[in-house]
CSV table of N, CA and C in Angstrom, one decimal:
chain,number,residue,atom,x,y,z
Z,25,GLN,N,-30.0,25.6,22.7
Z,25,GLN,CA,-29.9,24.6,23.8
Z,25,GLN,C,-29.2,25.2,25.0
Z,26,VAL,N,-29.6,24.8,26.1
Z,26,VAL,CA,-29.0,25.2,27.4
Z,26,VAL,C,-28.5,24.0,28.2
Z,27,GLN,N,-27.3,24.0,28.6
Z,27,GLN,CA,-26.8,22.9,29.4
Z,27,GLN,C,-26.7,23.4,30.8
Z,28,LEU,N,-27.2,22.6,31.8
Z,28,LEU,CA,-27.2,23.0,33.2
Z,28,LEU,C,-26.4,22.0,34.0
Z,29,VAL,N,-25.6,22.5,34.9
Z,29,VAL,CA,-24.8,21.7,35.7
Z,29,VAL,C,-24.9,22.1,37.2
Z,30,GLU,N,-25.5,21.3,38.0
Z,30,GLU,CA,-25.6,21.6,39.4
Z,30,GLU,C,-24.4,21.2,40.2
Z,31,SER,N,-24.1,21.9,41.3
Z,31,SER,CA,-23.1,21.5,42.2
Z,31,SER,C,-23.4,22.1,43.6
Z,32,GLY,N,-22.7,21.6,44.6
Z,32,GLY,CA,-22.8,22.1,46.0
Z,32,GLY,C,-23.6,21.1,46.9
Z,33,GLY,N,-24.1,20.0,46.4
Z,33,GLY,CA,-24.8,19.1,47.2
Z,33,GLY,C,-23.8,18.4,48.2
Z,34,GLY,N,-24.4,17.6,49.1
Z,34,GLY,CA,-23.6,16.9,50.0
Z,34,GLY,C,-24.4,16.4,51.2
Z,35,LEU,N,-23.6,16.0,52.3
Z,35,LEU,CA,-24.2,15.5,53.5
Z,35,LEU,C,-24.1,16.7,54.5
Z,36,VAL,N,-25.2,17.0,55.2
Z,36,VAL,CA,-25.2,18.1,56.2
Z,36,VAL,C,-26.1,17.7,57.3
Z,37,GLN,N,-25.8,18.2,58.5
Z,37,GLN,CA,-26.7,17.9,59.7
Z,37,GLN,C,-27.9,18.8,59.7
Z,38,ALA,N,-28.9,18.3,60.3
Z,38,ALA,CA,-30.2,19.1,60.4
Z,38,ALA,C,-29.9,20.4,61.1
Z,39,GLY,N,-30.5,21.5,60.6
Z,39,GLY,CA,-30.3,22.8,61.2
Z,39,GLY,C,-29.2,23.6,60.5
Z,40,HIS,N,-28.4,22.9,59.7
Z,40,HIS,CA,-27.3,23.6,59.0
Z,40,HIS,C,-27.7,24.1,57.7
Z,41,SER,N,-26.8,24.7,57.0
Z,41,SER,CA,-27.1,25.4,55.7
Z,41,SER,C,-26.3,24.7,54.6
Z,42,LEU,N,-26.8,25.0,53.3
Z,42,LEU,CA,-26.0,24.5,52.2
Z,42,LEU,C,-26.4,25.4,51.0
Z,43,ARG,N,-25.5,25.7,50.1
Z,43,ARG,CA,-25.8,26.5,48.9
Z,43,ARG,C,-25.5,25.7,47.7
Z,44,LEU,N,-26.6,25.5,46.9
Z,44,LEU,CA,-26.4,24.9,45.6
Z,44,LEU,C,-26.2,25.9,44.5
Z,45,SER,N,-25.4,25.5,43.5
Z,45,SER,CA,-25.2,26.3,42.3
Z,45,SER,C,-25.6,25.6,41.1
Z,46,CYS,N,-26.0,26.3,40.1
Z,46,CYS,CA,-26.4,25.8,38.8
Z,46,CYS,C,-25.8,26.7,37.7
Z,47,THR,N,-24.8,26.2,37.0
Z,47,THR,CA,-24.1,27.0,36.0
Z,47,THR,C,-24.6,26.5,34.6
Z,48,ALA,N,-25.0,27.5,33.8
Z,48,ALA,CA,-25.5,27.3,32.5
Z,48,ALA,C,-24.5,27.5,31.4
Z,49,SER,N,-24.6,26.8,30.3
Z,49,SER,CA,-23.8,27.1,29.2
Z,49,SER,C,-24.6,26.9,27.9
Z,50,GLY,N,-24.2,27.5,26.8
Z,50,GLY,CA,-24.9,27.4,25.6
Z,50,GLY,C,-25.7,28.7,25.3
Z,51,ARG,N,-26.4,29.2,26.3
Z,51,ARG,CA,-27.1,30.4,26.2
Z,51,ARG,C,-27.1,31.2,27.5
Z,52,THR,N,-27.3,32.4,27.5
Z,52,THR,CA,-27.4,33.2,28.7
Z,52,THR,C,-28.7,32.9,29.4
Z,53,ILE,N,-28.7,32.9,30.8
Z,53,ILE,CA,-29.9,32.6,31.5
Z,53,ILE,C,-30.8,33.8,31.7
Z,54,SER,N,-30.3,35.0,31.3
Z,54,SER,CA,-31.0,36.2,31.6
Z,54,SER,C,-32.4,36.2,31.1
Z,55,GLY,N,-32.6,35.5,30.0
Z,55,GLY,CA,-34.0,35.5,29.4
Z,55,GLY,C,-34.9,34.3,29.8
Z,56,TYR,N,-34.4,33.5,30.8
Z,56,TYR,CA,-35.1,32.4,31.2
Z,56,TYR,C,-35.6,32.5,32.6
Z,57,SER,N,-36.7,31.8,32.8
Z,57,SER,CA,-37.1,31.5,34.2
Z,57,SER,C,-36.3,30.4,34.7
Z,58,MET,N,-35.7,30.5,35.9
Z,58,MET,CA,-34.8,29.5,36.4
Z,58,MET,C,-35.5,28.9,37.7
Z,59,ALA,N,-35.4,27.6,37.8
Z,59,ALA,CA,-36.1,27.0,39.0
Z,59,ALA,C,-35.3,25.8,39.5
Z,60,TRP,N,-35.6,25.5,40.8
Z,60,TRP,CA,-35.1,24.3,41.4
Z,60,TRP,C,-36.2,23.4,41.8
Z,61,PHE,N,-36.1,22.1,41.5
Z,61,PHE,CA,-37.0,21.1,41.9
Z,61,PHE,C,-36.2,20.0,42.7
Z,62,ARG,N,-36.9,19.2,43.4
Z,62,ARG,CA,-36.2,18.1,44.1
Z,62,ARG,C,-37.1,16.8,44.0
Z,63,GLN,N,-36.4,15.7,44.1
Z,63,GLN,CA,-37.1,14.4,44.1
Z,63,GLN,C,-36.4,13.5,45.1
Z,64,ALA,N,-37.3,13.0,46.0
Z,64,ALA,CA,-36.9,12.1,47.0
Z,64,ALA,C,-37.2,10.7,46.5
Z,65,PRO,N,-36.5,9.6,47.0
Z,65,PRO,CA,-36.8,8.3,46.5
Z,65,PRO,C,-38.3,7.9,46.7
Z,66,GLY,N,-38.9,7.4,45.6
Z,66,GLY,CA,-40.3,7.0,45.6
Z,66,GLY,C,-41.3,8.1,45.6
Z,67,LYS,N,-40.8,9.3,45.4
Z,67,LYS,CA,-41.7,10.5,45.3
Z,67,LYS,C,-41.6,11.2,44.0
Z,68,GLU,N,-42.7,12.0,43.7
Z,68,GLU,CA,-42.7,12.7,42.5
Z,68,GLU,C,-41.7,13.9,42.6
Z,69,ARG,N,-41.3,14.4,41.5
Z,69,ARG,CA,-40.4,15.6,41.5
Z,69,ARG,C,-41.3,16.8,42.0
Z,70,GLU,N,-40.7,17.6,43.0
Z,70,GLU,CA,-41.4,18.6,43.7
Z,70,GLU,C,-40.8,20.0,43.4
Z,71,PHE,N,-41.6,20.9,43.2
Z,71,PHE,CA,-41.2,22.3,43.0
Z,71,PHE,C,-40.6,22.9,44.3
Z,72,VAL,N,-39.4,23.5,44.2
Z,72,VAL,CA,-38.8,24.1,45.3
Z,72,VAL,C,-38.8,25.6,45.3
Z,73,ALA,N,-38.3,26.2,44.2
Z,73,ALA,CA,-38.2,27.6,44.0
Z,73,ALA,C,-38.0,28.0,42.6
Z,74,SER,N,-38.4,29.2,42.2
Z,74,SER,CA,-38.1,29.7,40.9
Z,74,SER,C,-37.8,31.2,41.0
Z,75,ASP,N,-37.1,31.7,40.0
Z,75,ASP,CA,-36.8,33.1,39.9
Z,75,ASP,C,-37.0,33.6,38.4
Z,76,THR,N,-37.9,34.6,38.3
Z,76,THR,CA,-38.2,35.1,37.0
Z,76,THR,C,-38.2,36.6,37.0
Z,77,ARG,N,-38.4,37.2,35.9
Z,77,ARG,CA,-38.4,38.7,35.9
Z,77,ARG,C,-39.5,39.3,36.7
Z,78,SER,N,-40.6,38.5,36.8
Z,78,SER,CA,-41.8,39.0,37.6
Z,78,SER,C,-41.8,38.7,39.0
Z,79,GLY,N,-40.8,37.9,39.5
Z,79,GLY,CA,-40.7,37.6,40.9
Z,79,GLY,C,-40.2,36.2,41.2
Z,80,SER,N,-40.2,35.8,42.4
Z,80,SER,CA,-39.8,34.5,42.9
Z,80,SER,C,-40.9,33.8,43.5
Z,81,ASP,N,-40.9,32.5,43.4
Z,81,ASP,CA,-41.9,31.6,44.0
Z,81,ASP,C,-41.2,30.5,44.8
Z,82,PHE,N,-41.8,30.0,45.9
Z,82,PHE,CA,-41.3,29.0,46.7
Z,82,PHE,C,-42.3,28.0,47.0
Z,83,GLY,N,-41.9,26.7,47.1
Z,83,GLY,CA,-42.8,25.7,47.6
Z,83,GLY,C,-43.1,25.9,49.0
Z,84,ASP,N,-44.3,25.4,49.5
Z,84,ASP,CA,-44.7,25.7,50.8
Z,84,ASP,C,-43.8,25.1,51.9
Z,85,SER,N,-43.2,24.0,51.6
Z,85,SER,CA,-42.3,23.3,52.5
Z,85,SER,C,-41.0,24.0,52.8
Z,86,VAL,N,-40.6,25.0,51.9
Z,86,VAL,CA,-39.3,25.6,52.0
Z,86,VAL,C,-39.4,27.1,52.2
Z,87,LYS,N,-40.6,27.6,52.2
Z,87,LYS,CA,-40.8,29.1,52.4
Z,87,LYS,C,-40.2,29.5,53.8
Z,88,GLY,N,-39.5,30.6,53.7
Z,88,GLY,CA,-38.8,31.1,54.9
Z,88,GLY,C,-37.5,30.5,55.2
Z,89,ARG,N,-37.2,29.4,54.6
Z,89,ARG,CA,-35.9,28.7,54.8
Z,89,ARG,C,-34.9,28.8,53.6
Z,90,PHE,N,-35.5,28.8,52.4
Z,90,PHE,CA,-34.7,28.7,51.2
Z,90,PHE,C,-34.8,30.1,50.5
Z,91,THR,N,-33.8,30.5,49.8
Z,91,THR,CA,-33.9,31.6,48.9
Z,91,THR,C,-33.2,31.3,47.6
Z,92,ILE,N,-33.6,31.9,46.5
Z,92,ILE,CA,-33.1,31.7,45.2
Z,92,ILE,C,-32.5,33.0,44.7
Z,93,SER,N,-31.4,33.0,44.0
Z,93,SER,CA,-30.8,34.2,43.4
Z,93,SER,C,-30.1,33.8,42.2
Z,94,ARG,N,-29.7,34.7,41.4
Z,94,ARG,CA,-29.0,34.4,40.2
Z,94,ARG,C,-27.9,35.5,39.9
Z,95,ASP,N,-26.9,35.1,39.3
Z,95,ASP,CA,-25.8,36.0,38.8
Z,95,ASP,C,-25.8,35.9,37.3
Z,96,ASN,N,-26.4,36.8,36.6
Z,96,ASN,CA,-26.5,36.6,35.1
Z,96,ASN,C,-25.1,36.8,34.5
Z,97,ALA,N,-24.3,37.5,35.1
Z,97,ALA,CA,-22.9,37.7,34.6
Z,97,ALA,C,-22.1,36.4,34.6
Z,98,LYS,N,-22.4,35.6,35.6
Z,98,LYS,CA,-21.7,34.3,35.7
Z,98,LYS,C,-22.6,33.2,35.2
Z,99,ASN,N,-23.8,33.5,34.7
Z,99,ASN,CA,-24.7,32.5,34.1
Z,99,ASN,C,-25.0,31.4,35.1
Z,100,THR,N,-25.2,31.8,36.4
Z,100,THR,CA,-25.4,30.9,37.5
Z,100,THR,C,-26.6,31.3,38.3
Z,101,VAL,N,-27.3,30.3,38.8
Z,101,VAL,CA,-28.4,30.5,39.7
Z,101,VAL,C,-28.1,29.7,41.0
Z,102,PHE,N,-28.5,30.2,42.1
Z,102,PHE,CA,-28.1,29.7,43.4
Z,102,PHE,C,-29.4,29.3,44.2
Z,103,LEU,N,-29.3,28.3,45.0
Z,103,LEU,CA,-30.3,28.0,46.0
Z,103,LEU,C,-29.7,27.9,47.4
Z,104,GLN,N,-30.0,28.9,48.2
Z,104,GLN,CA,-29.5,29.0,49.6
Z,104,GLN,C,-30.5,28.2,50.5
Z,105,MET,N,-30.0,27.2,51.1
Z,105,MET,CA,-30.9,26.4,51.9
Z,105,MET,C,-30.5,26.5,53.4
Z,106,ASN,N,-31.3,27.1,54.2
Z,106,ASN,CA,-31.0,27.2,55.6
Z,106,ASN,C,-32.0,26.4,56.5
Z,107,SER,N,-31.6,26.2,57.7
Z,107,SER,CA,-32.4,25.4,58.6
Z,107,SER,C,-32.9,24.1,58.0
Z,108,LEU,N,-31.9,23.4,57.5
Z,108,LEU,CA,-32.3,22.1,56.7
Z,108,LEU,C,-32.8,21.1,57.7
Z,109,LYS,N,-33.7,20.3,57.1
Z,109,LYS,CA,-34.4,19.2,57.8
Z,109,LYS,C,-34.2,17.9,57.1
Z,110,PRO,N,-34.3,16.8,57.8
Z,110,PRO,CA,-34.1,15.5,57.2
Z,110,PRO,C,-35.1,15.3,56.0
Z,111,GLU,N,-36.2,15.9,56.0
Z,111,GLU,CA,-37.2,15.7,54.9
Z,111,GLU,C,-36.8,16.6,53.7
Z,112,ASP,N,-35.7,17.4,53.8
Z,112,ASP,CA,-35.2,18.0,52.6
Z,112,ASP,C,-34.3,17.1,51.8
Z,113,THR,N,-34.0,16.0,52.3
Z,113,THR,CA,-33.2,15.0,51.6
Z,113,THR,C,-33.8,14.6,50.3
Z,114,ALA,N,-33.0,14.9,49.2
Z,114,ALA,CA,-33.5,14.6,47.8
Z,114,ALA,C,-32.4,14.9,46.8
Z,115,VAL,N,-32.6,14.5,45.6
Z,115,VAL,CA,-31.8,15.0,44.5
Z,115,VAL,C,-32.4,16.3,44.0
Z,116,TYR,N,-31.6,17.3,44.0
Z,116,TYR,CA,-32.0,18.7,43.6
Z,116,TYR,C,-31.7,18.9,42.1
Z,117,TYR,N,-32.6,19.4,41.4
Z,117,TYR,CA,-32.5,19.6,39.9
Z,117,TYR,C,-32.7,21.1,39.6
Z,118,CYS,N,-31.8,21.6,38.8
Z,118,CYS,CA,-32.0,22.9,38.2
Z,118,CYS,C,-32.7,22.8,36.9
Z,119,ALA,N,-33.5,23.8,36.6
Z,119,ALA,CA,-34.3,23.8,35.3
Z,119,ALA,C,-34.4,25.2,34.8
Z,120,ALA,N,-34.5,25.3,33.4
Z,120,ALA,CA,-34.7,26.6,32.8
Z,120,ALA,C,-36.0,26.5,31.9
Z,121,GLY,N,-36.8,27.5,31.9
Z,121,GLY,CA,-38.0,27.6,31.1
Z,121,GLY,C,-38.3,29.0,30.6
Z,122,SER,N,-39.4,29.1,29.9
Z,122,SER,CA,-39.7,30.3,29.2
Z,122,SER,C,-40.8,31.1,30.0
Z,123,ARG,N,-41.4,30.5,31.0
Z,123,ARG,CA,-42.4,31.2,31.7
Z,123,ARG,C,-42.3,30.9,33.2
Z,124,ARG,N,-43.0,31.8,34.0
Z,124,ARG,CA,-43.1,31.6,35.4
Z,124,ARG,C,-44.0,30.4,35.7
Z,125,ALA,N,-43.5,29.4,36.4
Z,125,ALA,CA,-44.3,28.2,36.5
Z,125,ALA,C,-43.7,27.3,37.7
Z,126,THR,N,-44.6,26.5,38.3
Z,126,THR,CA,-44.2,25.6,39.3
Z,126,THR,C,-44.3,24.2,38.9
Z,127,MET,N,-44.7,23.9,37.7
Z,127,MET,CA,-44.8,22.5,37.2
Z,127,MET,C,-43.7,22.2,36.3
Z,128,THR,N,-43.3,20.9,36.4
Z,128,THR,CA,-42.1,20.5,35.6
Z,128,THR,C,-42.3,20.6,34.1
Z,129,ARG,N,-43.6,20.5,33.6
Z,129,ARG,CA,-43.8,20.4,32.2
Z,129,ARG,C,-43.5,21.7,31.5
Z,130,PHE,N,-43.4,22.8,32.3
Z,130,PHE,CA,-43.1,24.1,31.7
Z,130,PHE,C,-41.7,24.5,31.6
Z,131,TYR,N,-40.8,23.5,32.0
Z,131,TYR,CA,-39.4,23.7,31.9
Z,131,TYR,C,-38.8,22.8,30.9
Z,132,ASP,N,-37.9,23.5,30.0
Z,132,ASP,CA,-37.4,22.8,28.8
Z,132,ASP,C,-36.1,22.2,29.0
Z,133,TYR,N,-35.3,22.7,30.0
Z,133,TYR,CA,-33.9,22.2,30.1
Z,133,TYR,C,-33.7,21.9,31.6
Z,134,TRP,N,-33.0,20.8,31.8
Z,134,TRP,CA,-32.7,20.2,33.1
Z,134,TRP,C,-31.3,19.8,33.3
Z,135,GLY,N,-30.8,20.0,34.5
Z,135,GLY,CA,-29.5,19.5,34.9
Z,135,GLY,C,-29.6,18.0,35.3
Z,136,GLN,N,-28.5,17.5,35.7
Z,136,GLN,CA,-28.4,16.1,36.0
Z,136,GLN,C,-28.7,15.8,37.5
Z,137,GLY,N,-28.8,16.9,38.3
Z,137,GLY,CA,-29.1,16.8,39.7
Z,137,GLY,C,-27.9,16.6,40.6
Z,138,THR,N,-28.1,17.1,41.8
Z,138,THR,CA,-27.1,16.9,42.9
Z,138,THR,C,-27.8,16.4,44.2
Z,139,GLN,N,-27.1,15.5,44.8
Z,139,GLN,CA,-27.7,14.9,46.0
Z,139,GLN,C,-27.5,15.7,47.2
Z,140,VAL,N,-28.6,16.0,48.0
Z,140,VAL,CA,-28.5,16.6,49.3
Z,140,VAL,C,-29.1,15.6,50.3
Z,141,THR,N,-28.3,15.4,51.3
Z,141,THR,CA,-28.7,14.5,52.4
Z,141,THR,C,-28.6,15.2,53.7
Z,142,VAL,N,-29.7,15.2,54.4
Z,142,VAL,CA,-29.7,15.9,55.7
Z,142,VAL,C,-29.9,14.9,56.8
Z,143,SER,N,-28.9,14.8,57.7
Z,143,SER,CA,-29.0,13.8,58.8
Z,143,SER,C,-29.6,14.4,60.0
Z,144,SER,N,-30.3,13.6,60.8
Z,144,SER,CA,-30.9,14.1,62.0
Z,144,SER,C,-30.0,14.0,63.2
């Protein structure tokens, strides 16, 4: 079992940056694909970014603005979000899985989410 806890969300103005953290416990994340998803009210959960041994992937709406990284020693994965837009407003979820994937069904463990609100 892997427990994931996100932090770093909050209210930020458009154009500014925010860094989310996801700290894992129970198992080391070094053997997992780690990803970020987000869900806005009334919308489906959307893939944001993933980090695996074979590389990183990003959703089209965040390419060039967001980066993902991990610190295996701290069992933590980060999402650096730059040039934030109001449409980035959502609850952001951290997830762990066993394969490189952009769909929610391939991830086995999820955090509780952290709210990011971008004001215009």
